[in-house]
Amino acid sequence: MPFVQQVAVGRRECLSVFGNDYPTPDGTGVRDYIHVDELAEGHICALEKLFTMDGGCIIHNLGSGTGYSVLEMVKAFEEACGKKIAYKIVDRRPGDLGTVIANAAKAKADFGWQTKRGLKEMCESAWKWQSNNPYGYEDGPGKELCALALCKRK
């Protein structure tokens, strides 16, 4: 997702899609993308659960149980940002699986956590943030040069 966002704001020329020959509907990898806010909410739920325990650890998967292919995600992001996302198909990466989807049933049973947002909402939210922060939390290109110039003035 971050690389798709960077293509949309012009920080990257294109997205590399690793493989298009997986046994998936469009041949690209299928992943269980979730909204970053839901990931944070899941971690908060896990921490709250830990605070009620007398020690030990807990392990939970956080995911929607629904997979989207890379190209489905690209299309949804194009709709969210109103721009065409340039991509190129490149070789698979060693060890990548065709489909990776989480089973979050334990998180739902243990602390009532489950996803509520779909791919459309994820992409709209990601585009809103990225378009307002094209360089993330950095100030953008030239930041180091400005800092260097300030040091030389002292």
GROMACS .gro file of C-alpha atoms in nm:
model
  154
    1MET     CA    1   0.000   0.000   0.000
    2PRO     CA    2   0.270   0.261   0.078
    3PHE     CA    3   0.433   0.208  -0.262
    4VAL     CA    4   0.099   0.253  -0.439
    5GLN     CA    5   0.046   0.576  -0.246
    6GLN     CA    6   0.395   0.697  -0.343
    7VAL     CA    7   0.323   0.636  -0.712
    8ALA     CA    8   0.001   0.837  -0.679
    9VAL     CA    9   0.185   1.142  -0.536
   10GLY     CA   10   0.472   1.116  -0.785
   11ARG     CA   11   0.744   0.994  -0.549
   12ARG     CA   12   0.781   0.669  -0.746
   13GLU     CA   13   0.760   0.620  -1.120
   14CYS     CA   14   0.566   0.295  -1.094
   15LEU     CA   15   0.471   0.007  -0.871
   16SER     CA   16   0.648  -0.328  -0.906
   17VAL     CA   17   0.399  -0.613  -0.893
   18PHE     CA   18   0.587  -0.926  -0.797
   19GLY     CA   19   0.445  -1.203  -1.013
   20ASN     CA   20   0.126  -1.251  -1.212
   21ASP     CA   21   0.122  -1.628  -1.233
   22TYR     CA   22  -0.011  -1.722  -0.889
   23PRO     CA   23  -0.318  -1.947  -0.867
   24THR     CA   24  -0.538  -1.644  -0.789
   25PRO     CA   25  -0.819  -1.484  -0.995
   26ASP     CA   26  -0.589  -1.231  -1.168
   27GLY     CA   27  -0.256  -1.405  -1.107
   28THR     CA   28  -0.126  -1.149  -0.856
   29GLY     CA   29  -0.072  -1.211  -0.487
   30VAL     CA   30  -0.374  -1.196  -0.258
   31ARG     CA   31  -0.328  -1.035   0.082
   32ASP     CA   32  -0.546  -0.952   0.381
   33TYR     CA   33  -0.512  -0.572   0.382
   34ILE     CA   34  -0.660  -0.393   0.681
   35HIS     CA   35  -0.700  -0.025   0.767
   36VAL     CA   36  -0.413   0.112   0.976
   37ASP     CA   37  -0.663   0.244   1.233
   38GLU     CA   38  -0.805  -0.106   1.276
   39LEU     CA   39  -0.456  -0.245   1.323
   40ALA     CA   40  -0.401   0.013   1.599
   41GLU     CA   41  -0.741  -0.066   1.753
   42GLY     CA   42  -0.654  -0.437   1.754
   43HIS     CA   43  -0.329  -0.367   1.938
   44ILE     CA   44  -0.515  -0.155   2.194
   45CYS     CA   45  -0.760  -0.441   2.250
   46ALA     CA   46  -0.468  -0.680   2.297
   47LEU     CA   47  -0.303  -0.446   2.550
   48GLU     CA   48  -0.629  -0.410   2.742
   49LYS     CA   49  -0.652  -0.790   2.753
   50LEU     CA   50  -0.292  -0.815   2.877
   51PHE     CA   51  -0.365  -0.572   3.161
   52THR     CA   52  -0.631  -0.812   3.293
   53MET     CA   53  -0.392  -1.109   3.295
   54ASP     CA   54  -0.158  -1.221   3.572
   55GLY     CA   55   0.136  -1.258   3.333
   56GLY     CA   56   0.205  -1.461   3.026
   57CYS     CA   57   0.156  -1.367   2.667
   58ILE     CA   58  -0.116  -1.388   2.408
   59ILE     CA   59  -0.103  -1.435   2.033
   60HIS     CA   60  -0.375  -1.320   1.796
   61ASN     CA   61  -0.400  -1.267   1.422
   62LEU     CA   62  -0.542  -0.934   1.310
   63GLY     CA   63  -0.706  -0.937   0.971
   64SER     CA   64  -1.037  -0.930   0.791
   65GLY     CA   65  -1.036  -1.287   0.668
   66THR     CA   66  -1.087  -1.144   0.319
   67GLY     CA   67  -0.814  -1.121   0.061
   68TYR     CA   68  -0.763  -0.871  -0.218
   69SER     CA   69  -0.521  -0.915  -0.505
   70VAL     CA   70  -0.252  -0.658  -0.570
   71LEU     CA   71  -0.432  -0.548  -0.887
   72GLU     CA   72  -0.765  -0.520  -0.703
   73MET     CA   73  -0.593  -0.296  -0.450
   74VAL     CA   74  -0.436  -0.087  -0.728
   75LYS     CA   75  -0.778  -0.044  -0.894
   76ALA     CA   76  -0.941   0.058  -0.565
   77PHE     CA   77  -0.664   0.311  -0.502
   78GLU     CA   78  -0.704   0.453  -0.853
   79GLU     CA   79  -1.072   0.508  -0.779
   80ALA     CA   80  -0.990   0.672  -0.444
   81CYS     CA   81  -0.729   0.912  -0.583
   82GLY     CA   82  -0.870   0.969  -0.931
   83LYS     CA   83  -0.536   0.888  -1.092
   84LYS     CA   84  -0.398   0.598  -1.294
   85ILE     CA   85  -0.136   0.401  -1.098
   86ALA     CA   86   0.151   0.296  -1.323
   87TYR     CA   87   0.276  -0.056  -1.254
   88LYS     CA   88   0.495  -0.319  -1.408
   89ILE     CA   89   0.487  -0.693  -1.360
   90VAL     CA   90   0.823  -0.823  -1.239
   91ASP     CA   91   0.946  -1.165  -1.127
   92ARG     CA   92   0.810  -1.323  -0.813
   93ARG     CA   93   1.012  -1.278  -0.496
   94PRO     CA   94   1.153  -1.601  -0.354
   95GLY     CA   95   0.929  -1.740  -0.082
   96ASP     CA   96   0.620  -1.531  -0.161
   97LEU     CA   97   0.293  -1.720  -0.136
   98GLY     CA   98   0.001  -1.667  -0.371
   99THR     CA   99  -0.253  -1.605  -0.094
  100VAL     CA  100  -0.206  -1.495   0.267
  101ILE     CA  101  -0.524  -1.431   0.467
  102ALA     CA  102  -0.552  -1.403   0.845
  103ASN     CA  103  -0.797  -1.589   1.064
  104ALA     CA  104  -0.889  -1.335   1.332
  105ALA     CA  105  -1.153  -1.551   1.502
  106LYS     CA  106  -0.950  -1.565   1.826
  107ALA     CA  107  -0.924  -1.184   1.843
  108LYS     CA  108  -1.300  -1.158   1.798
  109ALA     CA  109  -1.367  -1.426   2.061
  110ASP     CA  110  -1.114  -1.299   2.318
  111PHE     CA  111  -1.168  -0.926   2.296
  112GLY     CA  112  -1.441  -0.854   2.044
  113TRP     CA  113  -1.209  -0.711   1.777
  114GLN     CA  114  -1.295  -0.735   1.410
  115THR     CA  115  -1.250  -0.521   1.102
  116LYS     CA  116  -1.528  -0.289   0.990
  117ARG     CA  117  -1.371  -0.109   0.693
  118GLY     CA  118  -1.332  -0.249   0.343
  119LEU     CA  119  -1.079  -0.187   0.068
  120LYS     CA  120  -1.263   0.126  -0.056
  121GLU     CA  121  -1.244   0.293   0.285
  122MET     CA  122  -0.881   0.191   0.332
  123CYS     CA  123  -0.780   0.343  -0.001
  124GLU     CA  124  -0.979   0.663   0.053
  125SER     CA  125  -0.825   0.711   0.396
  126ALA     CA  126  -0.473   0.631   0.272
  127TRP     CA  127  -0.510   0.875  -0.018
  128LYS     CA  128  -0.638   1.151   0.211
  129TRP     CA  129  -0.334   1.113   0.436
  130GLN     CA  130  -0.078   1.067   0.156
  131SER     CA  131  -0.206   1.356  -0.055
  132ASN     CA  132  -0.178   1.584   0.249
  133ASN     CA  133   0.163   1.440   0.344
  134PRO     CA  134   0.336   1.348   0.015
  135TYR     CA  135   0.668   1.285   0.191
  136GLY     CA  136   0.518   1.121   0.495
  137TYR     CA  137   0.638   1.276   0.817
  138GLU     CA  138   0.948   1.412   0.644
  139ASP     CA  139   0.964   1.765   0.511
  140GLY     CA  140   1.041   1.651   0.158
  141PRO     CA  141   1.343   1.661  -0.067
  142GLY     CA  142   1.621   1.896   0.029
  143LYS     CA  143   1.566   1.863   0.405
  144GLU     CA  144   1.926   1.751   0.458
  145LEU     CA  145   2.061   2.033   0.240
  146CYS     CA  146   1.869   2.292   0.442
  147ALA     CA  147   2.001   2.146   0.767
  148LEU     CA  148   2.355   2.150   0.626
  149ALA     CA  149   2.319   2.514   0.517
  150LEU     CA  150   2.199   2.612   0.865
  151CYS     CA  151   2.499   2.437   1.024
  152LYS     CA  152   2.741   2.622   0.797
  153ARG     CA  153   2.590   2.959   0.897
  154LYS     CA  154   2.670   2.909   1.265
   0.00000   0.00000   0.00000
